[in-house]
Coordinates of C-alpha atoms in Angstrom, one line a residue:
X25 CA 26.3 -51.7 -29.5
X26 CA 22.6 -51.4 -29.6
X27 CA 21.4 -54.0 -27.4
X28 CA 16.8 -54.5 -27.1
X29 CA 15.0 -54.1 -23.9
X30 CA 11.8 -55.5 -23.1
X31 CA 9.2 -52.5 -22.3
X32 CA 6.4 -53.3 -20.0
X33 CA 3.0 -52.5 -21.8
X34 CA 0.3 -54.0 -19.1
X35 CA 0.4 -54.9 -15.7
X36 CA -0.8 -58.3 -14.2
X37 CA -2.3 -61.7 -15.5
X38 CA -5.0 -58.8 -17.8
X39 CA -2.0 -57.2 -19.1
X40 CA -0.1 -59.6 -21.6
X41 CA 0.7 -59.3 -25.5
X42 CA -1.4 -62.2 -27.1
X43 CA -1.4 -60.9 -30.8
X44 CA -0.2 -58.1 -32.0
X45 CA -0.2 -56.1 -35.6
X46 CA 1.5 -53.1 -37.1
X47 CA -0.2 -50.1 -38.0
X48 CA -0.8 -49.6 -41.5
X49 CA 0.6 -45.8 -42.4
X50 CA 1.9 -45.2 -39.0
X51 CA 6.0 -43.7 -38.5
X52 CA 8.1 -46.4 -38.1
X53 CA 11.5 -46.1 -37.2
X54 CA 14.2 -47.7 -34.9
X55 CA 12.6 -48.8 -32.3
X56 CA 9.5 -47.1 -32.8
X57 CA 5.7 -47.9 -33.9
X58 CA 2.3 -47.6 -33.3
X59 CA 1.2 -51.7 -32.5
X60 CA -2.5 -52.9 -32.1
X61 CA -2.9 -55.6 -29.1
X62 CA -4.8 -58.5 -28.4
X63 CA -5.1 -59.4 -24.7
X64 CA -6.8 -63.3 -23.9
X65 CA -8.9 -61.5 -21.2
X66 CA -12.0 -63.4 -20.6
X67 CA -14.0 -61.3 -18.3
X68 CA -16.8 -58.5 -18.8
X69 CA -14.9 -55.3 -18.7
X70 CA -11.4 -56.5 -18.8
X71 CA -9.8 -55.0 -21.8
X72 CA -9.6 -57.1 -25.4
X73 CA -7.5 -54.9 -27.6
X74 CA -5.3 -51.4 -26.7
X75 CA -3.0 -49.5 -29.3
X76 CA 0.4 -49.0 -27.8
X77 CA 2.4 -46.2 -29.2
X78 CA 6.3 -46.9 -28.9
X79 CA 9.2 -44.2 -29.0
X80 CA 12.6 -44.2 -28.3
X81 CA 13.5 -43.4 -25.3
X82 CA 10.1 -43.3 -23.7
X83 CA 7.8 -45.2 -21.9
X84 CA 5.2 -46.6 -24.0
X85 CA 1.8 -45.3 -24.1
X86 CA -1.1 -48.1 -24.6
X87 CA -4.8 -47.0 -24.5
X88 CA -8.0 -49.4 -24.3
X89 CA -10.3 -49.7 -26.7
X90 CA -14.5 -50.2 -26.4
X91 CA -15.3 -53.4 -28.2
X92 CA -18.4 -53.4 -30.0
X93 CA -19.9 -56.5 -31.3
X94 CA -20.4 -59.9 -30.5
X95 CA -17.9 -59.9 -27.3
X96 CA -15.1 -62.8 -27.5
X97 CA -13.4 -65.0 -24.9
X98 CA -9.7 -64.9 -24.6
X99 CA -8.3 -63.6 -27.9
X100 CA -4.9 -65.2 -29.0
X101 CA -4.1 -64.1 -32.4
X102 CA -4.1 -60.3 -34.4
X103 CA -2.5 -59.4 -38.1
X104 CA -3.6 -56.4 -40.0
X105 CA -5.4 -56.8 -43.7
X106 CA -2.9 -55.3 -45.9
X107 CA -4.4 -52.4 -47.9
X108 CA -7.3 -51.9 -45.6
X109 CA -6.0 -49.6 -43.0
X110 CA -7.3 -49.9 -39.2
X111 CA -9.1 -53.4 -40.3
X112 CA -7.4 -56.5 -38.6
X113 CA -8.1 -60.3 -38.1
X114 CA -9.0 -61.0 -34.5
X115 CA -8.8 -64.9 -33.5
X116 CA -9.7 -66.4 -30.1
X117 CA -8.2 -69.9 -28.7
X118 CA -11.4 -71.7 -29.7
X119 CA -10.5 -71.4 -33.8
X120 CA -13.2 -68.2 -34.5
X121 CA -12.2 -65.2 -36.1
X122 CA -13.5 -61.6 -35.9
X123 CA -12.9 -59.1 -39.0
X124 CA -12.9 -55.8 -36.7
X125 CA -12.3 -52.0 -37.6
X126 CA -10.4 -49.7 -35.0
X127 CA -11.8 -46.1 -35.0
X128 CA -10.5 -43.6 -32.4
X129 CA -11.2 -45.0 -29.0
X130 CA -13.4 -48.1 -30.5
X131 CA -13.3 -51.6 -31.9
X132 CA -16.3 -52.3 -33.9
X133 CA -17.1 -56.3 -35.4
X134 CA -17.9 -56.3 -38.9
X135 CA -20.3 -58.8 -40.0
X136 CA -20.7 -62.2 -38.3
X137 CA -17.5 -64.1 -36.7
X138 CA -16.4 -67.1 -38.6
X139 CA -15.0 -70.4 -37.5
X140 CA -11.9 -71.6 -38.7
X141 CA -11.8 -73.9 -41.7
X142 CA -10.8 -77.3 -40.1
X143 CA -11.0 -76.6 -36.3
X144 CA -12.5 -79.9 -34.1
X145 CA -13.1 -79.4 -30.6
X146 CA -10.5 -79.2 -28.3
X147 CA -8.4 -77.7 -30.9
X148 CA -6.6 -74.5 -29.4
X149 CA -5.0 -72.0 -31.5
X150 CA -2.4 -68.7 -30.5
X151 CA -1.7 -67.6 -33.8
X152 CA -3.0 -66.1 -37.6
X153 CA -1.3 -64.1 -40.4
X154 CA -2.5 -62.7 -43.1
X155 CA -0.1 -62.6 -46.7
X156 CA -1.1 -60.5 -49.9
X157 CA 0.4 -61.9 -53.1
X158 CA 1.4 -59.2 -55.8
X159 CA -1.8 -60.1 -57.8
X160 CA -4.1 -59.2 -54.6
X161 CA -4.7 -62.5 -53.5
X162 CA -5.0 -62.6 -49.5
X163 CA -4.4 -65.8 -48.1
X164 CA -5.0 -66.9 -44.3
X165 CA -2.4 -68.6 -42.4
X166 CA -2.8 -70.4 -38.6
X167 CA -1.5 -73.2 -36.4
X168 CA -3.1 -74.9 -33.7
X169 CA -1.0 -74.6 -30.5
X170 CA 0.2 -78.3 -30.4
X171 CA 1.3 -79.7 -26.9
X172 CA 4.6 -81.2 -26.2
X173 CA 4.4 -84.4 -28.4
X174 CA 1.2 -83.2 -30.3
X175 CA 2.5 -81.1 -33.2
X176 CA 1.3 -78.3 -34.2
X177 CA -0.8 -78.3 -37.5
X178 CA -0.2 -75.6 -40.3
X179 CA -2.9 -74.4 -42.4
X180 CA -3.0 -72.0 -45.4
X181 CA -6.5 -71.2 -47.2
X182 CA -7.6 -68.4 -49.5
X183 CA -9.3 -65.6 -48.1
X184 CA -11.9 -62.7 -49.2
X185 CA -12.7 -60.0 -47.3
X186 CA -15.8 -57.7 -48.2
X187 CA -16.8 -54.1 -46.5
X188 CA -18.5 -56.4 -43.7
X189 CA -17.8 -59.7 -44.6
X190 CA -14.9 -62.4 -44.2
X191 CA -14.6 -66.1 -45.8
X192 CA -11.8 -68.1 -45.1
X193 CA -11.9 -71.3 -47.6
X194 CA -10.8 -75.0 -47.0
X195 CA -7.2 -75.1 -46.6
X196 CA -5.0 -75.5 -49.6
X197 CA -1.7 -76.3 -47.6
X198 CA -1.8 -78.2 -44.9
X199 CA 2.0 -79.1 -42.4
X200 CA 2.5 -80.8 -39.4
X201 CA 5.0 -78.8 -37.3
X202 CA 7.4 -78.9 -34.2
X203 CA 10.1 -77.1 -32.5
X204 CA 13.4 -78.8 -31.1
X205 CA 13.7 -76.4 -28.2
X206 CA 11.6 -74.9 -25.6
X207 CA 11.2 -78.7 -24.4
X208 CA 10.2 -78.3 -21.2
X209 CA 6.8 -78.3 -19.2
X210 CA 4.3 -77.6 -21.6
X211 CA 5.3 -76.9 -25.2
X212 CA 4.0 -74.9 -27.5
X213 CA 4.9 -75.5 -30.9
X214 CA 3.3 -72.5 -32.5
X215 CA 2.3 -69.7 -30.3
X216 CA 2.5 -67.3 -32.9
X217 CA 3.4 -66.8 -36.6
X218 CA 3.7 -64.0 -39.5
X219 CA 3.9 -64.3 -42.8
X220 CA 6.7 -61.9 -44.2
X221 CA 6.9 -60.2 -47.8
X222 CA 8.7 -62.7 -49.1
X223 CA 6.6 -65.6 -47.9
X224 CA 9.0 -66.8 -45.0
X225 CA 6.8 -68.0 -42.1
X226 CA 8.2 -66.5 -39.1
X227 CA 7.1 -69.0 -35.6
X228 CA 7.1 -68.0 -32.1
X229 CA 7.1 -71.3 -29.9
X230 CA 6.9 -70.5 -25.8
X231 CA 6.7 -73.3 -23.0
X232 CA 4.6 -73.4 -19.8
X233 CA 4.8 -75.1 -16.4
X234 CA 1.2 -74.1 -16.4
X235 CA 1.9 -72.2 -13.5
X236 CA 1.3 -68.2 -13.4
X237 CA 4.6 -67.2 -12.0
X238 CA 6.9 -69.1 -14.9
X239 CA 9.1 -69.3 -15.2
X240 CA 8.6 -69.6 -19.0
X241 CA 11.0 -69.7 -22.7
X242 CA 10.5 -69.3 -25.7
X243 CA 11.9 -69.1 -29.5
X244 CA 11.7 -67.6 -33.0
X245 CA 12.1 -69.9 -36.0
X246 CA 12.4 -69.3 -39.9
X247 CA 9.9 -72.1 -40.3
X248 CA 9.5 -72.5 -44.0
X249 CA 8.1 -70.6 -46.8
X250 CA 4.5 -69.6 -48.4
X251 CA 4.0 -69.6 -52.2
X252 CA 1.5 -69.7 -54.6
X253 CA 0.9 -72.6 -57.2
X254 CA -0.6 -71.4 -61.1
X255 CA -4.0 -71.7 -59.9
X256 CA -3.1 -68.8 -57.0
X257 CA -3.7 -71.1 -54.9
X258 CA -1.3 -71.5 -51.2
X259 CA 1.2 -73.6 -50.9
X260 CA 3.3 -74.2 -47.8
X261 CA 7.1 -75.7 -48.0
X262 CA 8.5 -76.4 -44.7
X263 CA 12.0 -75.7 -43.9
X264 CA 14.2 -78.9 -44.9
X265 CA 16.4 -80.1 -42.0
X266 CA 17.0 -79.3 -38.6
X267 CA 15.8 -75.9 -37.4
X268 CA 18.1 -73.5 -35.4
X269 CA 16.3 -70.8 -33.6
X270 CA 16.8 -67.5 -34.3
X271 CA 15.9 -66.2 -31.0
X272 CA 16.4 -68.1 -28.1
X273 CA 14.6 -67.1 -24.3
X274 CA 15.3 -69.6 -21.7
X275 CA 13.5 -70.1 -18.1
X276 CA 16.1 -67.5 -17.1
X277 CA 14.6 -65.0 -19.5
X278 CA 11.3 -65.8 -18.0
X279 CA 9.9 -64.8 -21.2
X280 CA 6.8 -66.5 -22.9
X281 CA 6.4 -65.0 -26.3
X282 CA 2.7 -65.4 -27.9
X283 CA 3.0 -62.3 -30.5
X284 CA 5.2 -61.5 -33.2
X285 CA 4.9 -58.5 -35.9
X286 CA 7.0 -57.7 -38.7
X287 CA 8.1 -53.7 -39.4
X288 CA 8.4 -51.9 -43.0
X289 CA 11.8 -51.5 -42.1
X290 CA 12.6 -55.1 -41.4
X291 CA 12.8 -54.7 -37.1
X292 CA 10.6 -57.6 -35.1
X293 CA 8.8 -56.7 -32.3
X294 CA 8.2 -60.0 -30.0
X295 CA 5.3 -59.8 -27.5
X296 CA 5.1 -61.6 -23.8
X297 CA 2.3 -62.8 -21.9
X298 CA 3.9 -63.2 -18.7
X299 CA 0.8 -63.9 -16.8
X300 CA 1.0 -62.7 -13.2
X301 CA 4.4 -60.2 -14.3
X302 CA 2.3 -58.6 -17.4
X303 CA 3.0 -58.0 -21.0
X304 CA 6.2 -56.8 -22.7
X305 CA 7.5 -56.0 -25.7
X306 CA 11.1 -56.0 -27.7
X307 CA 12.2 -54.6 -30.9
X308 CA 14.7 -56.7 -32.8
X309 CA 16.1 -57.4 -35.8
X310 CA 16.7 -61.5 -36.8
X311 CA 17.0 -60.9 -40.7
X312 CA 19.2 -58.6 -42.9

């Protein structure tokens, strides 16, 4: 029986896996891919996004990237824009996102940054996703983090994207969302989400004694569904009834998962942020 290992892929409290996106074009195969990463450094000259190139059977090789452009603080969130290869959404914990393009051993910003639709201050967000409906359409999902008994709030807006350019409109779909386990220390309801083909919403949840050692859990949830009305507009339809994780990390896993990212092939890859023990990764596969 094939059983997933976690793979180390930085070192240190500068070396977790806040976001994370596929490569658009790159092989894919069992437990291989070529990932882009978003780390929630905050420091001049501390890395903000590496590719890490995954084989079976071998250690993976990350390389950091020169960021050009207005320079963030403590990016949380990463998804790819379908049909645009090497172009991804960047979003850092204070609700602003950054259309970037990846080019050899550089990130460039394209255009201006742009706040989330909706964000009030103090508001602190981990995830983004971005869904193309078979007309074209892209639309923009994210969550704010939520905090033990502050939910998490779901958003879903329509989005255009130009050669420079990024507008995220007011959000059509609005849900208030929490998990019924981690429910320890500091929980956090949505520390990542994808959007798959079909529309499921796929949500990573993590807790946090706030403490850089952990230890830490975390969990994977089918969460609901994405659709689009007659007007092409989003909808979101939150799962009915209890949810049941599909992945389940206690404190004995130590594992606090802030990055999920959905394969051609139908794998997961989960990404940690394990503070002071680094970033990892783990190929699995929760659907058939």
């Amino acid at each position: 029986m094939h059983l997933p290992q976690w793979q180390r892929v930085g070192t240190g409290i500068t070396g977790g896996v806040s976001g994370m996106a596929v490569v658009e074009g790159a092989p894919v195969g069992r437990d291989s891919a070529d990932v882009v990463v978003v780390r929630d450094n905050k420091d001049d000259g501390q890395d903000r996004v590496v590719t890490v190139r995954l084989r079976p059977g071998k250690e993976p090789v990350t390389k950091a990237l020169e960021w050009e452009g207005p320079l963030p603080k403590d990016l949380e969130a990463l998804d790819a824009i379908p049909g645009r290869k090497n172009h991804y959404i960047a979003v850092a914990s204070e609700g602003t996102a950054y259309h970037i393009a990846v080019a050899g051993d550089t990130v460039t910003v394209l255009g201006r940054p742009v706040p989330l639709p909706g964000k009030v201050t103090g508001d602190n967000y981990e995830s983004f996703a971005v869904f193309r409906h078979p007309s074209g359409k892209l639309t923009a999902v994210w969550a704010t983090r939520g905090n033990s008994e502050e939910k998490s709030v779901v958003r879903a807006a329509a989005m255009t994207i130009g050669q420079a350019s990024l507008r995220i409109g007011m959000p059509a779909g609005t849900q208030e969302f929490a998990v019924p386990f981690p429910t320890e220390d500091e929980v956090r309801h949505v520390s990542d989400l994808k959007v798959l083909p079909d529309g499921t919403v796929l949500i990573a949840s993590a807790s946090d004694p706030n403490t850089d050692d952990g230890p830490f859990s975390s969990a994977l949830y089918s969460a609901g569904k994405l659709s689009m009305n007659r007007g092409l507009q989003p909808v979101l339809h939150q799962k009915k009834g209890s949810l049941t994780p599909l992945r389940r990390f206690t404190k004995q896993d130590d594992r606090k998962i802030e990055a999920v990212a959905q394969l051609p092939n139908k794998q997961e890859i989960w990404g940690t942020d394990d503070e002071n023990h680094g970033g990892f990764v783990r190929f699995d596969q929760v659907r058939p």
